[in-house]
Coordinates of C-alpha atoms in Angstrom, one line a residue:
M285 CA -54.0 -39.1 -33.1
K286 CA -54.2 -35.4 -32.2
K287 CA -52.4 -33.5 -29.5
N288 CA -54.5 -33.0 -26.4
G289 CA -52.6 -30.9 -24.0
R290 CA -50.0 -32.1 -21.5
T291 CA -49.9 -34.0 -18.3
G292 CA -48.9 -32.5 -15.0
K293 CA -45.3 -33.6 -15.7
G294 CA -45.3 -31.9 -19.0
V295 CA -45.6 -35.0 -21.2
Q296 CA -47.5 -34.6 -24.4
R297 CA -51.0 -36.1 -24.3
W298 CA -52.6 -37.6 -27.5
K299 CA -56.3 -38.2 -28.2
C300 CA -57.9 -40.5 -30.8
P301 CA -60.8 -38.6 -32.6
A302 CA -62.6 -41.9 -33.3
C303 CA -62.7 -43.6 -29.9
R304 CA -62.2 -40.5 -27.9
L305 CA -59.5 -42.2 -25.8
S306 CA -56.4 -40.3 -24.8
S307 CA -52.9 -41.6 -23.9
T308 CA -49.3 -40.6 -23.7
M309 CA -46.4 -42.1 -25.8
P310 CA -43.1 -43.1 -24.2
Q311 CA -40.4 -40.5 -24.9
R312 CA -37.8 -42.9 -26.2
R313 CA -36.0 -40.2 -28.1
R314 CA -35.6 -38.0 -25.1
R315 CA -34.5 -41.0 -23.0
R316 CA -31.8 -41.8 -25.6
E317 CA -30.6 -38.2 -25.6
R318 CA -30.3 -38.2 -21.8
T319 CA -28.3 -41.5 -22.0
L320 CA -26.0 -40.0 -24.6
E321 CA -25.5 -36.9 -22.4
E322 CA -24.7 -39.2 -19.5
F323 CA -22.2 -41.2 -21.7
L324 CA -20.4 -38.0 -22.8
S325 CA -20.4 -36.6 -19.3
W326 CA -18.6 -39.8 -18.1
L327 CA -16.4 -40.2 -21.1
L328 CA -15.1 -36.6 -21.3
G329 CA -14.7 -36.3 -17.5
P330 CA -12.4 -37.8 -14.9
S331 CA -15.2 -39.8 -13.1
S332 CA -15.1 -43.6 -12.9
Q333 CA -18.1 -45.7 -14.0
R334 CA -19.1 -46.3 -10.4
A335 CA -19.0 -42.6 -9.6
A336 CA -20.8 -41.6 -12.8
D337 CA -23.8 -43.9 -12.1
S338 CA -26.3 -42.4 -9.7
A339 CA -26.7 -45.7 -7.9
G340 CA -23.0 -46.4 -8.0
D341 CA -23.5 -49.5 -10.2
A342 CA -20.8 -49.5 -12.9
R343 CA -22.3 -52.6 -14.6
A344 CA -25.6 -50.9 -15.0
L345 CA -23.9 -47.9 -16.5
R346 CA -22.0 -50.0 -19.0
K347 CA -25.2 -51.8 -20.0
R348 CA -27.1 -48.5 -20.3
I349 CA -24.5 -46.7 -22.5
A350 CA -23.4 -49.7 -24.6
W351 CA -25.3 -48.5 -27.7
C352 CA -23.5 -45.1 -27.5
W353 CA -20.2 -46.6 -28.6
R354 CA -21.7 -47.3 -32.0
I355 CA -22.3 -43.6 -32.7
R356 CA -19.4 -42.0 -34.6
P357 CA -19.4 -38.2 -34.6
R358 CA -18.5 -36.4 -37.8
I359 CA -17.9 -32.8 -38.9
A360 CA -19.4 -31.2 -42.0
P361 CA -16.6 -29.5 -44.0
P362 CA -16.6 -25.8 -43.2
D363 CA -17.5 -23.5 -46.0
A364 CA -16.1 -20.3 -44.6
R365 CA -12.5 -19.5 -45.2
R366 CA -10.4 -19.1 -42.0
H367 CA -7.7 -16.6 -41.5
T368 CA -5.4 -19.0 -39.7
V369 CA -5.4 -22.8 -39.3
M370 CA -3.3 -24.8 -36.9
A371 CA -2.6 -28.5 -37.7
D372 CA -0.7 -31.1 -35.7
G373 CA -0.7 -34.8 -35.0
T374 CA -0.8 -36.6 -31.7
Y375 CA 0.1 -40.3 -31.4
M376 CA -1.9 -42.9 -29.5
G377 CA -1.0 -46.4 -28.6
H378 CA -1.2 -49.3 -31.1
G379 CA 0.4 -47.2 -33.9
W380 CA -2.4 -44.7 -34.4
C381 CA -2.0 -41.0 -35.1
L382 CA -4.7 -38.4 -35.0
I383 CA -4.1 -35.2 -37.0
I384 CA -6.3 -32.3 -35.9
A385 CA -6.9 -28.9 -37.5
I386 CA -8.4 -26.0 -35.6
D387 CA -9.2 -22.4 -36.2
G388 CA -6.1 -20.4 -35.1
Q389 CA -8.1 -17.6 -33.7
T390 CA -11.1 -19.2 -32.0
G391 CA -9.6 -22.7 -31.2
E392 CA -12.6 -24.6 -32.6
V393 CA -11.9 -27.9 -34.2
L394 CA -12.4 -27.8 -38.0
D395 CA -11.7 -31.5 -38.9
W396 CA -9.5 -34.5 -38.0
Q397 CA -7.8 -37.3 -39.9
W398 CA -6.7 -40.8 -38.6
C399 CA -3.5 -42.2 -40.0
A400 CA -0.6 -44.4 -39.1
H401 CA 1.9 -41.5 -39.1
E402 CA 2.1 -37.9 -40.1
S403 CA 2.7 -38.3 -43.8
K404 CA 2.1 -36.0 -46.7
A405 CA -0.9 -38.1 -47.8
A406 CA -2.5 -37.9 -44.4
Y407 CA -2.2 -34.1 -44.2
L408 CA -3.3 -33.8 -47.9
A409 CA -6.5 -35.8 -47.1
L410 CA -7.2 -33.4 -44.2
F411 CA -6.4 -30.2 -46.0
S412 CA -8.4 -31.1 -49.1
R413 CA -11.6 -31.0 -47.0
L414 CA -10.9 -27.4 -45.8
P415 CA -10.9 -24.1 -47.5
A416 CA -7.4 -22.6 -48.0
P417 CA -6.6 -20.3 -45.0
D418 CA -4.3 -17.2 -45.2
V419 CA -1.8 -18.8 -42.8
L420 CA -1.0 -22.3 -41.6
I421 CA 0.7 -22.7 -38.3
T422 CA 2.5 -26.0 -38.0
D423 CA 5.4 -27.6 -36.1
G424 CA 7.4 -28.0 -39.3
L425 CA 7.0 -31.6 -40.3
R426 CA 7.8 -32.0 -44.0
G427 CA 4.6 -33.9 -44.7
A428 CA 2.5 -31.0 -43.4
E429 CA 4.4 -28.3 -45.4
A430 CA 4.4 -30.4 -48.6
A431 CA 0.7 -31.0 -48.3
C432 CA 0.0 -27.3 -47.7
T433 CA 2.0 -26.4 -50.8
Q434 CA 0.0 -28.8 -52.9
A435 CA -3.5 -28.3 -51.4
W436 CA -3.2 -24.6 -50.6
P437 CA -0.7 -23.0 -53.0
G438 CA -1.4 -19.4 -51.8
T439 CA -1.2 -20.1 -48.1
R440 CA 1.7 -18.8 -46.0
I441 CA 3.3 -21.0 -43.4
Q442 CA 4.2 -19.9 -39.9
R443 CA 6.6 -22.3 -38.2
C444 CA 5.8 -22.8 -34.5
L445 CA 8.7 -21.0 -32.7
V446 CA 8.6 -23.3 -29.7
H447 CA 9.2 -26.3 -32.0
V448 CA 12.1 -24.4 -33.6
Q449 CA 13.6 -23.9 -30.2
R450 CA 13.1 -27.6 -29.4
N451 CA 14.9 -28.5 -32.6
T452 CA 17.8 -26.3 -31.6
R453 CA 18.1 -27.9 -28.2
T454 CA 18.0 -31.4 -29.9
D455 CA 21.0 -30.4 -32.0
L456 CA 23.0 -28.3 -29.5
T457 CA 21.7 -29.7 -26.1
S458 CA 20.5 -27.3 -23.4
R459 CA 24.1 -26.5 -22.5
P460 CA 26.3 -26.4 -25.6
R461 CA 30.0 -27.1 -25.1
L462 CA 31.3 -25.0 -27.9
Q463 CA 31.2 -21.2 -27.8
A464 CA 29.6 -21.1 -31.3
G465 CA 26.9 -23.4 -30.0
R466 CA 26.2 -21.2 -27.0
E467 CA 25.9 -18.1 -29.1
L468 CA 23.6 -19.8 -31.6
K469 CA 21.4 -21.2 -28.8
R470 CA 21.0 -17.8 -27.2
L471 CA 20.0 -16.4 -30.6
S472 CA 17.4 -19.2 -30.9
D473 CA 16.1 -18.5 -27.4
R474 CA 15.3 -15.0 -28.4
L475 CA 12.8 -16.0 -31.1
T476 CA 9.8 -16.0 -28.9
S477 CA 10.6 -12.5 -27.6
V478 CA 10.5 -10.8 -31.0
E479 CA 7.5 -8.5 -31.0
T480 CA 8.0 -6.0 -33.9
A481 CA 9.2 -6.1 -37.4
G482 CA 12.3 -4.0 -36.4
Q483 CA 13.3 -6.7 -33.9
A484 CA 12.8 -9.4 -36.5
V485 CA 15.2 -7.5 -38.8
R486 CA 17.8 -7.2 -36.1
W487 CA 17.4 -10.8 -35.2
G488 CA 18.2 -11.7 -38.9
E489 CA 21.2 -9.4 -38.8
A490 CA 22.5 -11.1 -35.7
L491 CA 22.1 -14.5 -37.3
N492 CA 24.1 -13.3 -40.3
A493 CA 26.8 -11.8 -38.1
W494 CA 27.1 -15.2 -36.3
H495 CA 27.6 -16.9 -39.6
E496 CA 30.3 -14.4 -40.6
R497 CA 32.2 -15.1 -37.3
W498 CA 31.9 -18.9 -37.5
K499 CA 31.5 -19.8 -41.2
D500 CA 35.0 -21.2 -41.4
F501 CA 34.4 -23.2 -38.2
I502 CA 31.2 -24.9 -39.4
A503 CA 32.8 -25.6 -42.8
E504 CA 35.5 -27.8 -41.2
R505 CA 35.6 -31.4 -42.4
T506 CA 36.9 -34.6 -40.9
Y507 CA 38.3 -37.2 -43.3
A508 CA 38.0 -41.0 -42.7
R509 CA 41.7 -41.4 -43.0
D510 CA 42.3 -39.1 -40.1
D511 CA 39.7 -40.8 -37.8
P512 CA 39.4 -44.4 -38.9
S513 CA 37.8 -45.4 -35.6
N514 CA 34.7 -43.2 -36.2
P515 CA 31.6 -45.3 -37.3
K516 CA 31.2 -42.9 -40.2
A517 CA 34.6 -43.9 -41.6
S518 CA 33.1 -47.1 -43.0
R519 CA 30.5 -45.3 -45.0
H520 CA 31.9 -41.9 -45.9
R521 CA 35.2 -40.5 -47.1
W522 CA 34.5 -37.3 -45.1
W523 CA 31.9 -35.6 -43.0
W524 CA 31.2 -32.2 -41.4
T525 CA 33.2 -31.9 -38.1
H526 CA 30.5 -29.8 -36.4
E527 CA 27.5 -31.4 -38.2
E528 CA 24.8 -30.6 -35.5
L529 CA 25.9 -27.0 -35.3
R530 CA 25.9 -26.6 -39.0
R531 CA 22.4 -28.2 -39.3
C532 CA 21.0 -25.9 -36.6
Y533 CA 22.3 -22.8 -38.4
R534 CA 21.1 -23.8 -41.8
R535 CA 17.6 -24.5 -40.4
L536 CA 17.4 -21.1 -38.8
E537 CA 18.8 -19.4 -41.9
R538 CA 16.4 -21.2 -44.3
L539 CA 13.3 -20.5 -42.2
F540 CA 14.2 -16.8 -41.9
R541 CA 14.9 -16.5 -45.6
E542 CA 11.6 -18.2 -46.5
G543 CA 9.6 -15.9 -44.2
R544 CA 8.4 -18.7 -42.0
L545 CA 9.8 -17.4 -38.7
F546 CA 8.1 -14.0 -38.5
A547 CA 5.1 -14.3 -40.7
Y548 CA 3.0 -13.2 -37.7
L549 CA 4.5 -9.7 -38.0
E550 CA 3.8 -9.1 -41.7
P551 CA 1.3 -6.2 -42.1
E552 CA -0.5 -7.8 -45.1
L553 CA -1.3 -10.9 -43.1
L554 CA -2.3 -8.9 -40.0
K555 CA -5.0 -7.2 -42.0
G556 CA -7.1 -10.4 -41.7
G557 CA -6.5 -10.7 -37.9
P558 CA -3.7 -11.7 -35.6
V559 CA -1.5 -14.6 -36.5
A560 CA -0.2 -17.0 -33.7
R561 CA 3.5 -17.7 -33.5
T562 CA 3.1 -21.1 -31.8
T563 CA 0.7 -24.1 -31.9
N564 CA 0.1 -23.9 -28.1
R565 CA -3.6 -23.4 -28.6
L566 CA -3.8 -26.8 -30.4
E567 CA -1.3 -28.6 -28.1
G568 CA -2.9 -27.5 -24.9
G569 CA -6.5 -27.1 -26.0
V570 CA -7.1 -30.3 -27.9
N571 CA -4.1 -32.7 -28.0
S572 CA -3.6 -32.7 -24.2
V573 CA -7.3 -33.1 -23.6
V574 CA -7.4 -36.2 -25.9
K575 CA -4.5 -37.8 -24.0
D576 CA -6.1 -36.9 -20.6
V577 CA -9.3 -38.7 -21.7
L578 CA -7.4 -41.8 -22.6
R579 CA -5.4 -41.7 -19.4
N580 CA -8.6 -41.2 -17.3
H581 CA -10.2 -44.2 -19.0
R582 CA -7.2 -46.4 -19.5
G583 CA -8.0 -50.0 -20.6
L584 CA -10.5 -49.0 -23.3
P585 CA -10.6 -51.4 -26.3
E586 CA -8.9 -49.9 -29.4
E587 CA -12.1 -49.1 -31.2
H588 CA -13.4 -47.3 -28.1
M589 CA -10.2 -45.4 -27.8
R590 CA -10.7 -44.0 -31.3
R591 CA -14.3 -43.1 -30.5
A592 CA -13.3 -41.3 -27.4
C593 CA -10.8 -39.2 -29.3
E594 CA -13.4 -38.3 -31.9
W595 CA -15.9 -37.2 -29.3
V596 CA -13.3 -34.9 -27.7
C597 CA -12.7 -33.3 -31.1
Y598 CA -16.4 -33.0 -32.0
M599 CA -17.3 -31.4 -28.7
K600 CA -14.8 -28.7 -29.4
T601 CA -16.4 -27.7 -32.7
A602 CA -18.3 -24.4 -33.0
H603 CA -21.8 -25.8 -32.4
P604 CA -21.8 -29.4 -31.2
R605 CA -25.1 -31.3 -31.3
P606 CA -24.3 -34.8 -30.2
E607 CA -28.0 -35.8 -30.2
S608 CA -28.2 -35.3 -34.0
F609 CA -26.1 -38.5 -34.4
I610 CA -28.6 -40.8 -32.7
P611 CA -30.0 -43.1 -35.5
D612 CA -33.7 -43.2 -36.0
A613 CA -33.6 -46.9 -35.2
L614 CA -32.3 -46.1 -31.7
R615 CA -34.8 -43.3 -31.2
K616 CA -37.6 -45.8 -31.8
G617 CA -36.1 -48.2 -29.3
E618 CA -35.0 -50.8 -32.0
K619 CA -31.7 -52.6 -32.1
A620 CA -29.3 -50.8 -34.3
T621 CA -26.8 -52.7 -36.4
T622 CA -23.1 -52.2 -36.1
P623 CA -21.9 -49.6 -38.6
E624 CA -19.7 -50.6 -41.4
P625 CA -16.0 -50.0 -41.0
D626 CA -14.8 -46.6 -42.4
D627 CA -12.5 -47.1 -45.4
S628 CA -11.0 -43.6 -45.0
V629 CA -9.2 -44.7 -41.8
A630 CA -5.8 -46.1 -42.4
P631 CA -5.0 -49.6 -41.1
A632 CA -3.4 -49.9 -37.7
Y633 CA 0.2 -50.2 -38.5
G634 CA 3.3 -48.1 -38.0
T635 CA 4.9 -46.8 -34.9
G636 CA 3.4 -44.5 -32.2
I637 CA 3.9 -43.4 -28.7
D638 CA 4.4 -46.3 -26.2
W639 CA 1.2 -47.0 -24.4
N640 CA 3.1 -46.8 -21.2
E641 CA 2.9 -43.0 -21.6
F642 CA -0.7 -43.4 -20.6
H643 CA 0.3 -45.4 -17.5
T644 CA -1.0 -48.8 -18.6
T645 CA 0.4 -51.9 -20.2
T646 CA -2.6 -54.2 -20.3
R647 CA -5.8 -54.0 -22.4
Y648 CA -9.1 -55.0 -20.8
P649 CA -11.5 -55.7 -23.6
N650 CA -14.5 -56.3 -21.4
T651 CA -14.3 -53.2 -19.3
T652 CA -14.1 -49.5 -20.0
D653 CA -12.7 -48.2 -16.7

């Protein structure tokens, strides 16, 4: 068969040199690509199945896109070293957690990792597939920092300042009762307003001055014999009287001493480009989108939930090409077999966010909207 021009609709015409007959071949590949585009348009948007189908037939749409659920998008490990990388986990229902890494400057997704919870092993599996960046911006979980130290020994860590302030509120509440707590909370609230190295130095001096004023206060102890009704008395001989206040100070002091509060102001790191002080780009640009998709399509079976999350991440990569994942069998119109389960995904166990967060308490295995 040889090419013999195109029809009035632009379809390729083929001609047989032997019999001199010409014909056109069905464009199964293009039809599959259009179906995949329709699937992603519905999946990543707020429309229902009825609204997504041109004829308003939800059942016809489900039948047409059924094969799309078998496609699993993947990202090739990036070769280029990134200046900054943000990494954080977001919890789904059924005990699943999705850890996502993005470029801190462009916001593009670099890779993701499924796990049961944000452990060192899960972060290590993700970081081992990425080149070591200059700076890692993270929310401060020990698993992420321990994995960074092991996988990327030369990478600096910038703690997300918003998460530091949240930790302070957890310890001291939004309205501390003690004067020492009120002063320390005001000091923590000033973190996100530090713009220069000089301001960072003065912040550290203010923290040290606070400790000088209140060091005897946070060193007070309560003994079990003096407070036998306290639940701690059955387990300890003594405990810190102002434990939450002491823990909050020690956290701020340790982060300042280790250079994880104001790494975004260091001249050496700024030579490679700006360094973010929060993980807001990841939280608002990817994590929130993942949860919005699950909320818009509540009732998805568990496997479809995972596939939806992966498509959200993939479409936020630098150059997404979803049609490249269509298997040759599907392009030829044949029936594709169900892919083998991925051994790299952890089993579904552990604890996660209550599925009520996504406004549903019932799973509907036979419907997707």
